Amino acid sequence: MTSSATSACPLCDHACADRNHLRQHLHRHHRKIELIDTYLETTDRRRPIEA
């Protein structure tokens, strides 16, 4: 039986079965700086430009 992926890694698009699997993948395969940079890029895009 195969399970469908419900999450994908935001850094490499690796398919993960659930949130816990995604957390494990991020911990094992990516450095903290990658996670932080991706988070900051995402929040910068959401933040309105201040005049």
PDB file of N, CA, C and O in Angstrom:
ATOM      1  N   MET A   1       0.847  -1.171   0.000  1.00  0.00           N
ATOM      2  CA  MET A   1       0.000   0.000   0.000  1.00  0.00           C
ATOM      3  C   MET A   1       0.896   1.239   0.000  1.00  0.00           C
ATOM      4  O   MET A   1       1.830   1.331   0.782  1.00  0.00           O
ATOM      5  N   THR A   2       0.612   2.184  -0.866  1.00  0.00           N
ATOM      6  CA  THR A   2       1.385   3.416  -0.900  1.00  0.00           C
ATOM      7  C   THR A   2       0.530   4.545  -0.358  1.00  0.00           C
ATOM      8  O   THR A   2      -0.679   4.582  -0.552  1.00  0.00           O
ATOM      9  N   SER A   3       1.183   5.461   0.340  1.00  0.00           N
ATOM     10  CA  SER A   3       0.446   6.603   0.873  1.00  0.00           C
ATOM     11  C   SER A   3       0.731   7.813  -0.007  1.00  0.00           C
ATOM     12  O   SER A   3       1.827   7.960  -0.532  1.00  0.00           O
ATOM     13  N   SER A   4      -0.251   8.648  -0.182  1.00  0.00           N
ATOM     14  CA  SER A   4      -0.049   9.835  -0.992  1.00  0.00           C
ATOM     15  C   SER A   4       0.638  10.903  -0.156  1.00  0.00           C
ATOM     16  O   SER A   4       0.417  11.016   1.045  1.00  0.00           O
ATOM     17  N   ALA A   5       1.488  11.656  -0.793  1.00  0.00           N
ATOM     18  CA  ALA A   5       2.209  12.712  -0.083  1.00  0.00           C
ATOM     19  C   ALA A   5       1.254  13.857   0.227  1.00  0.00           C
ATOM     20  O   ALA A   5       0.465  14.268  -0.603  1.00  0.00           O
ATOM     21  N   THR A   6       1.331  14.343   1.456  1.00  0.00           N
ATOM     22  CA  THR A   6       0.477  15.452   1.852  1.00  0.00           C
ATOM     23  C   THR A   6       1.279  16.735   1.999  1.00  0.00           C
ATOM     24  O   THR A   6       0.707  17.797   2.094  1.00  0.00           O
ATOM     25  N   SER A   7       2.587  16.621   2.031  1.00  0.00           N
ATOM     26  CA  SER A   7       3.460  17.781   2.176  1.00  0.00           C
ATOM     27  C   SER A   7       4.662  17.611   1.271  1.00  0.00           C
ATOM     28  O   SER A   7       5.066  16.507   0.966  1.00  0.00           O
ATOM     29  N   ALA A   8       5.234  18.732   0.883  1.00  0.00           N
ATOM     30  CA  ALA A   8       6.477  18.703   0.121  1.00  0.00           C
ATOM     31  C   ALA A   8       7.465  19.631   0.806  1.00  0.00           C
ATOM     32  O   ALA A   8       7.091  20.680   1.320  1.00  0.00           O
ATOM     33  N   CYS A   9       8.704  19.237   0.788  1.00  0.00           N
ATOM     34  CA  CYS A   9       9.748  20.058   1.382  1.00  0.00           C
ATOM     35  C   CYS A   9       9.820  21.381   0.614  1.00  0.00           C
ATOM     36  O   CYS A   9       9.915  21.381  -0.614  1.00  0.00           O
ATOM     37  N   PRO A  10       9.795  22.505   1.319  1.00  0.00           N
ATOM     38  CA  PRO A  10       9.849  23.796   0.634  1.00  0.00           C
ATOM     39  C   PRO A  10      11.216  24.094   0.024  1.00  0.00           C
ATOM     40  O   PRO A  10      11.343  24.986  -0.802  1.00  0.00           O
ATOM     41  N   LEU A  11      12.229  23.317   0.398  1.00  0.00           N
ATOM     42  CA  LEU A  11      13.572  23.551  -0.124  1.00  0.00           C
ATOM     43  C   LEU A  11      13.906  22.696  -1.334  1.00  0.00           C
ATOM     44  O   LEU A  11      14.612  23.133  -2.238  1.00  0.00           O
ATOM     45  N   CYS A  12      13.412  21.457  -1.362  1.00  0.00           N
ATOM     46  CA  CYS A  12      13.802  20.547  -2.455  1.00  0.00           C
ATOM     47  C   CYS A  12      12.628  19.797  -3.078  1.00  0.00           C
ATOM     48  O   CYS A  12      12.833  18.953  -3.949  1.00  0.00           O
ATOM     49  N   ASP A  13      11.409  20.070  -2.626  1.00  0.00           N
ATOM     50  CA  ASP A  13      10.193  19.420  -3.136  1.00  0.00           C
ATOM     51  C   ASP A  13      10.130  17.917  -2.869  1.00  0.00           C
ATOM     52  O   ASP A  13       9.389  17.206  -3.519  1.00  0.00           O
ATOM     53  N   HIS A  14      10.892  17.440  -1.903  1.00  0.00           N
ATOM     54  CA  HIS A  14      10.809  16.029  -1.519  1.00  0.00           C
ATOM     55  C   HIS A  14       9.413  15.744  -0.977  1.00  0.00           C
ATOM     56  O   HIS A  14       8.904  16.487  -0.138  1.00  0.00           O
ATOM     57  N   ALA A  15       8.785  14.688  -1.460  1.00  0.00           N
ATOM     58  CA  ALA A  15       7.440  14.333  -1.013  1.00  0.00           C
ATOM     59  C   ALA A  15       7.488  13.708   0.373  1.00  0.00           C
ATOM     60  O   ALA A  15       8.290  12.811   0.628  1.00  0.00           O
ATOM     61  N   CYS A  16       6.647  14.208   1.271  1.00  0.00           N
ATOM     62  CA  CYS A  16       6.570  13.700   2.639  1.00  0.00           C
ATOM     63  C   CYS A  16       5.142  13.252   2.926  1.00  0.00           C
ATOM     64  O   CYS A  16       4.185  13.897   2.500  1.00  0.00           O
ATOM     65  N   ALA A  17       5.016  12.164   3.655  1.00  0.00           N
ATOM     66  CA  ALA A  17       3.704  11.583   3.937  1.00  0.00           C
ATOM     67  C   ALA A  17       2.889  12.416   4.915  1.00  0.00           C
ATOM     68  O   ALA A  17       1.669  12.445   4.836  1.00  0.00           O
ATOM     69  N   ASP A  18       3.554  13.089   5.845  1.00  0.00           N
ATOM     70  CA  ASP A  18       2.840  13.886   6.832  1.00  0.00           C
ATOM     71  C   ASP A  18       3.781  14.938   7.407  1.00  0.00           C
ATOM     72  O   ASP A  18       4.956  15.011   7.033  1.00  0.00           O
ATOM     73  N   ARG A  19       3.264  15.747   8.307  1.00  0.00           N
ATOM     74  CA  ARG A  19       4.047  16.845   8.885  1.00  0.00           C
ATOM     75  C   ARG A  19       5.270  16.329   9.650  1.00  0.00           C
ATOM     76  O   ARG A  19       6.352  16.910   9.574  1.00  0.00           O
ATOM     77  N   ASN A  20       5.114  15.226  10.373  1.00  0.00           N
ATOM     78  CA  ASN A  20       6.230  14.664  11.127  1.00  0.00           C
ATOM     79  C   ASN A  20       7.345  14.204  10.181  1.00  0.00           C
ATOM     80  O   ASN A  20       8.526  14.427  10.450  1.00  0.00           O
ATOM     81  N   HIS A  21       6.966  13.557   9.094  1.00  0.00           N
ATOM     82  CA  HIS A  21       7.959  13.121   8.111  1.00  0.00           C
ATOM     83  C   HIS A  21       8.674  14.335   7.518  1.00  0.00           C
ATOM     84  O   HIS A  21       9.896  14.314   7.319  1.00  0.00           O
ATOM     85  N   LEU A  22       7.946  15.410   7.251  1.00  0.00           N
ATOM     86  CA  LEU A  22       8.557  16.635   6.746  1.00  0.00           C
ATOM     87  C   LEU A  22       9.566  17.188   7.751  1.00  0.00           C
ATOM     88  O   LEU A  22      10.683  17.572   7.383  1.00  0.00           O
ATOM     89  N   ARG A  23       9.201  17.208   9.036  1.00  0.00           N
ATOM     90  CA  ARG A  23      10.123  17.684  10.076  1.00  0.00           C
ATOM     91  C   ARG A  23      11.385  16.831  10.111  1.00  0.00           C
ATOM     92  O   ARG A  23      12.497  17.350  10.201  1.00  0.00           O
ATOM     93  N   GLN A  24      11.240  15.513  10.026  1.00  0.00           N
ATOM     94  CA  GLN A  24      12.391  14.621  10.025  1.00  0.00           C
ATOM     95  C   GLN A  24      13.267  14.859   8.801  1.00  0.00           C
ATOM     96  O   GLN A  24      14.494  14.907   8.906  1.00  0.00           O
ATOM     97  N   HIS A  25      12.646  15.018   7.647  1.00  0.00           N
ATOM     98  CA  HIS A  25      13.392  15.275   6.417  1.00  0.00           C
ATOM     99  C   HIS A  25      14.183  16.575   6.526  1.00  0.00           C
ATOM    100  O   HIS A  25      15.373  16.609   6.211  1.00  0.00           O
ATOM    101  N   LEU A  26      13.539  17.637   6.997  1.00  0.00           N
ATOM    102  CA  LEU A  26      14.222  18.922   7.142  1.00  0.00           C
ATOM    103  C   LEU A  26      15.410  18.794   8.098  1.00  0.00           C
ATOM    104  O   LEU A  26      16.489  19.325   7.837  1.00  0.00           O
ATOM    105  N   HIS A  27      15.216  18.085   9.188  1.00  0.00           N
ATOM    106  CA  HIS A  27      16.272  17.921  10.184  1.00  0.00           C
ATOM    107  C   HIS A  27      17.459  17.138   9.624  1.00  0.00           C
ATOM    108  O   HIS A  27      18.617  17.483   9.872  1.00  0.00           O
ATOM    109  N   ARG A  28      17.176  16.099   8.864  1.00  0.00           N
ATOM    110  CA  ARG A  28      18.238  15.210   8.376  1.00  0.00           C
ATOM    111  C   ARG A  28      18.934  15.712   7.116  1.00  0.00           C
ATOM    112  O   ARG A  28      20.098  15.390   6.892  1.00  0.00           O
ATOM    113  N   HIS A  29      18.231  16.460   6.278  1.00  0.00           N
ATOM    114  CA  HIS A  29      18.766  16.753   4.946  1.00  0.00           C
ATOM    115  C   HIS A  29      19.067  18.220   4.661  1.00  0.00           C
ATOM    116  O   HIS A  29      19.589  18.524   3.582  1.00  0.00           O
ATOM    117  N   HIS A  30      18.760  19.093   5.568  1.00  0.00           N
ATOM    118  CA  HIS A  30      18.985  20.515   5.308  1.00  0.00           C
ATOM    119  C   HIS A  30      19.636  21.179   6.511  1.00  0.00           C
ATOM    120  O   HIS A  30      19.391  20.812   7.657  1.00  0.00           O
ATOM    121  N   ARG A  31      20.437  22.188   6.220  1.00  0.00           N
ATOM    122  CA  ARG A  31      21.096  22.947   7.287  1.00  0.00           C
ATOM    123  C   ARG A  31      20.159  24.031   7.795  1.00  0.00           C
ATOM    124  O   ARG A  31      19.273  24.499   7.086  1.00  0.00           O
ATOM    125  N   LYS A  32      20.372  24.452   9.024  1.00  0.00           N
ATOM    126  CA  LYS A  32      19.530  25.495   9.623  1.00  0.00           C
ATOM    127  C   LYS A  32      19.524  26.762   8.785  1.00  0.00           C
ATOM    128  O   LYS A  32      18.488  27.395   8.629  1.00  0.00           O
ATOM    129  N   ILE A  33      20.660  27.141   8.243  1.00  0.00           N
ATOM    130  CA  ILE A  33      20.741  28.385   7.488  1.00  0.00           C
ATOM    131  C   ILE A  33      19.828  28.341   6.261  1.00  0.00           C
ATOM    132  O   ILE A  33      19.222  29.349   5.892  1.00  0.00           O
ATOM    133  N   GLU A  34      19.697  27.187   5.633  1.00  0.00           N
ATOM    134  CA  GLU A  34      18.783  27.051   4.493  1.00  0.00           C
ATOM    135  C   GLU A  34      17.346  27.311   4.930  1.00  0.00           C
ATOM    136  O   GLU A  34      16.589  27.987   4.238  1.00  0.00           O
ATOM    137  N   LEU A  35      16.983  26.736   6.072  1.00  0.00           N
ATOM    138  CA  LEU A  35      15.629  26.905   6.590  1.00  0.00           C
ATOM    139  C   LEU A  35      15.362  28.368   6.944  1.00  0.00           C
ATOM    140  O   LEU A  35      14.309  28.925   6.616  1.00  0.00           O
ATOM    141  N   ILE A  36      16.315  28.986   7.603  1.00  0.00           N
ATOM    142  CA  ILE A  36      16.154  30.378   8.011  1.00  0.00           C
ATOM    143  C   ILE A  36      16.055  31.282   6.789  1.00  0.00           C
ATOM    144  O   ILE A  36      15.175  32.148   6.715  1.00  0.00           O
ATOM    145  N   ASP A  37      16.936  31.094   5.809  1.00  0.00           N
ATOM    146  CA  ASP A  37      16.902  31.925   4.603  1.00  0.00           C
ATOM    147  C   ASP A  37      15.579  31.786   3.852  1.00  0.00           C
ATOM    148  O   ASP A  37      14.998  32.771   3.406  1.00  0.00           O
ATOM    149  N   THR A  38      15.088  30.562   3.736  1.00  0.00           N
ATOM    150  CA  THR A  38      13.814  30.341   3.050  1.00  0.00           C
ATOM    151  C   THR A  38      12.677  30.999   3.811  1.00  0.00           C
ATOM    152  O   THR A  38      11.817  31.648   3.219  1.00  0.00           O
ATOM    153  N   TYR A  39      12.677  30.880   5.126  1.00  0.00           N
ATOM    154  CA  TYR A  39      11.644  31.518   5.942  1.00  0.00           C
ATOM    155  C   TYR A  39      11.674  33.035   5.760  1.00  0.00           C
ATOM    156  O   TYR A  39      10.648  33.674   5.569  1.00  0.00           O
ATOM    157  N   LEU A  40      12.861  33.621   5.834  1.00  0.00           N
ATOM    158  CA  LEU A  40      12.975  35.076   5.708  1.00  0.00           C
ATOM    159  C   LEU A  40      12.557  35.560   4.323  1.00  0.00           C
ATOM    160  O   LEU A  40      11.920  36.607   4.200  1.00  0.00           O
ATOM    161  N   GLU A  41      12.897  34.818   3.292  1.00  0.00           N
ATOM    162  CA  GLU A  41      12.468  35.182   1.944  1.00  0.00           C
ATOM    163  C   GLU A  41      10.946  35.168   1.845  1.00  0.00           C
ATOM    164  O   GLU A  41      10.343  36.041   1.238  1.00  0.00           O
ATOM    165  N   THR A  42      10.330  34.165   2.459  1.00  0.00           N
ATOM    166  CA  THR A  42       8.868  34.054   2.433  1.00  0.00           C
ATOM    167  C   THR A  42       8.222  35.214   3.179  1.00  0.00           C
ATOM    168  O   THR A  42       7.271  35.820   2.682  1.00  0.00           O
ATOM    169  N   THR A  43       8.739  35.540   4.341  1.00  0.00           N
ATOM    170  CA  THR A  43       8.137  36.630   5.114  1.00  0.00           C
ATOM    171  C   THR A  43       8.391  37.977   4.453  1.00  0.00           C
ATOM    172  O   THR A  43       7.546  38.867   4.526  1.00  0.00           O
ATOM    173  N   ASP A  44       9.534  38.143   3.800  1.00  0.00           N
ATOM    174  CA  ASP A  44       9.814  39.396   3.086  1.00  0.00           C
ATOM    175  C   ASP A  44       8.825  39.610   1.950  1.00  0.00           C
ATOM    176  O   ASP A  44       8.412  40.729   1.677  1.00  0.00           O
ATOM    177  N   ARG A  45       8.438  38.544   1.268  1.00  0.00           N
ATOM    178  CA  ARG A  45       7.472  38.658   0.167  1.00  0.00           C
ATOM    179  C   ARG A  45       6.070  39.010   0.670  1.00  0.00           C
ATOM    180  O   ARG A  45       5.304  39.637  -0.029  1.00  0.00           O
ATOM    181  N   ARG A  46       5.740  38.609   1.879  1.00  0.00           N
ATOM    182  CA  ARG A  46       4.411  38.886   2.448  1.00  0.00           C
ATOM    183  C   ARG A  46       4.311  40.295   3.019  1.00  0.00           C
ATOM    184  O   ARG A  46       3.238  40.850   3.091  1.00  0.00           O
ATOM    185  N   ARG A  47       5.438  40.851   3.447  1.00  0.00           N
ATOM    186  CA  ARG A  47       5.453  42.149   4.113  1.00  0.00           C
ATOM    187  C   ARG A  47       5.260  43.260   3.089  1.00  0.00           C
ATOM    188  O   ARG A  47       5.948  43.303   2.076  1.00  0.00           O
ATOM    189  N   PRO A  48       4.325  44.173   3.332  1.00  0.00           N
ATOM    190  CA  PRO A  48       4.138  45.293   2.395  1.00  0.00           C
ATOM    191  C   PRO A  48       5.367  46.210   2.410  1.00  0.00           C
ATOM    192  O   PRO A  48       6.053  46.344   3.422  1.00  0.00           O
ATOM    193  N   ILE A  49       5.626  46.795   1.285  1.00  0.00           N
ATOM    194  CA  ILE A  49       6.765  47.711   1.170  1.00  0.00           C
ATOM    195  C   ILE A  49       6.435  48.996   1.909  1.00  0.00           C
ATOM    196  O   ILE A  49       5.391  49.619   1.706  1.00  0.00           O
ATOM    197  N   GLU A  50       7.331  49.374   2.812  1.00  0.00           N
ATOM    198  CA  GLU A  50       7.120  50.585   3.601  1.00  0.00           C
ATOM    199  C   GLU A  50       7.724  51.770   2.875  1.00  0.00           C
ATOM    200  O   GLU A  50       8.801  51.681   2.322  1.00  0.00           O
ATOM    201  N   ALA A  51       7.016  52.902   2.909  1.00  0.00           N
ATOM    202  CA  ALA A  51       7.504  54.109   2.232  1.00  0.00           C
ATOM    203  C   ALA A  51       8.365  54.917   3.155  1.00  0.00           C
ATOM    204  O   ALA A  51       8.335  54.880   4.323  1.00  0.00           O
TER     205      ALA A  51
END
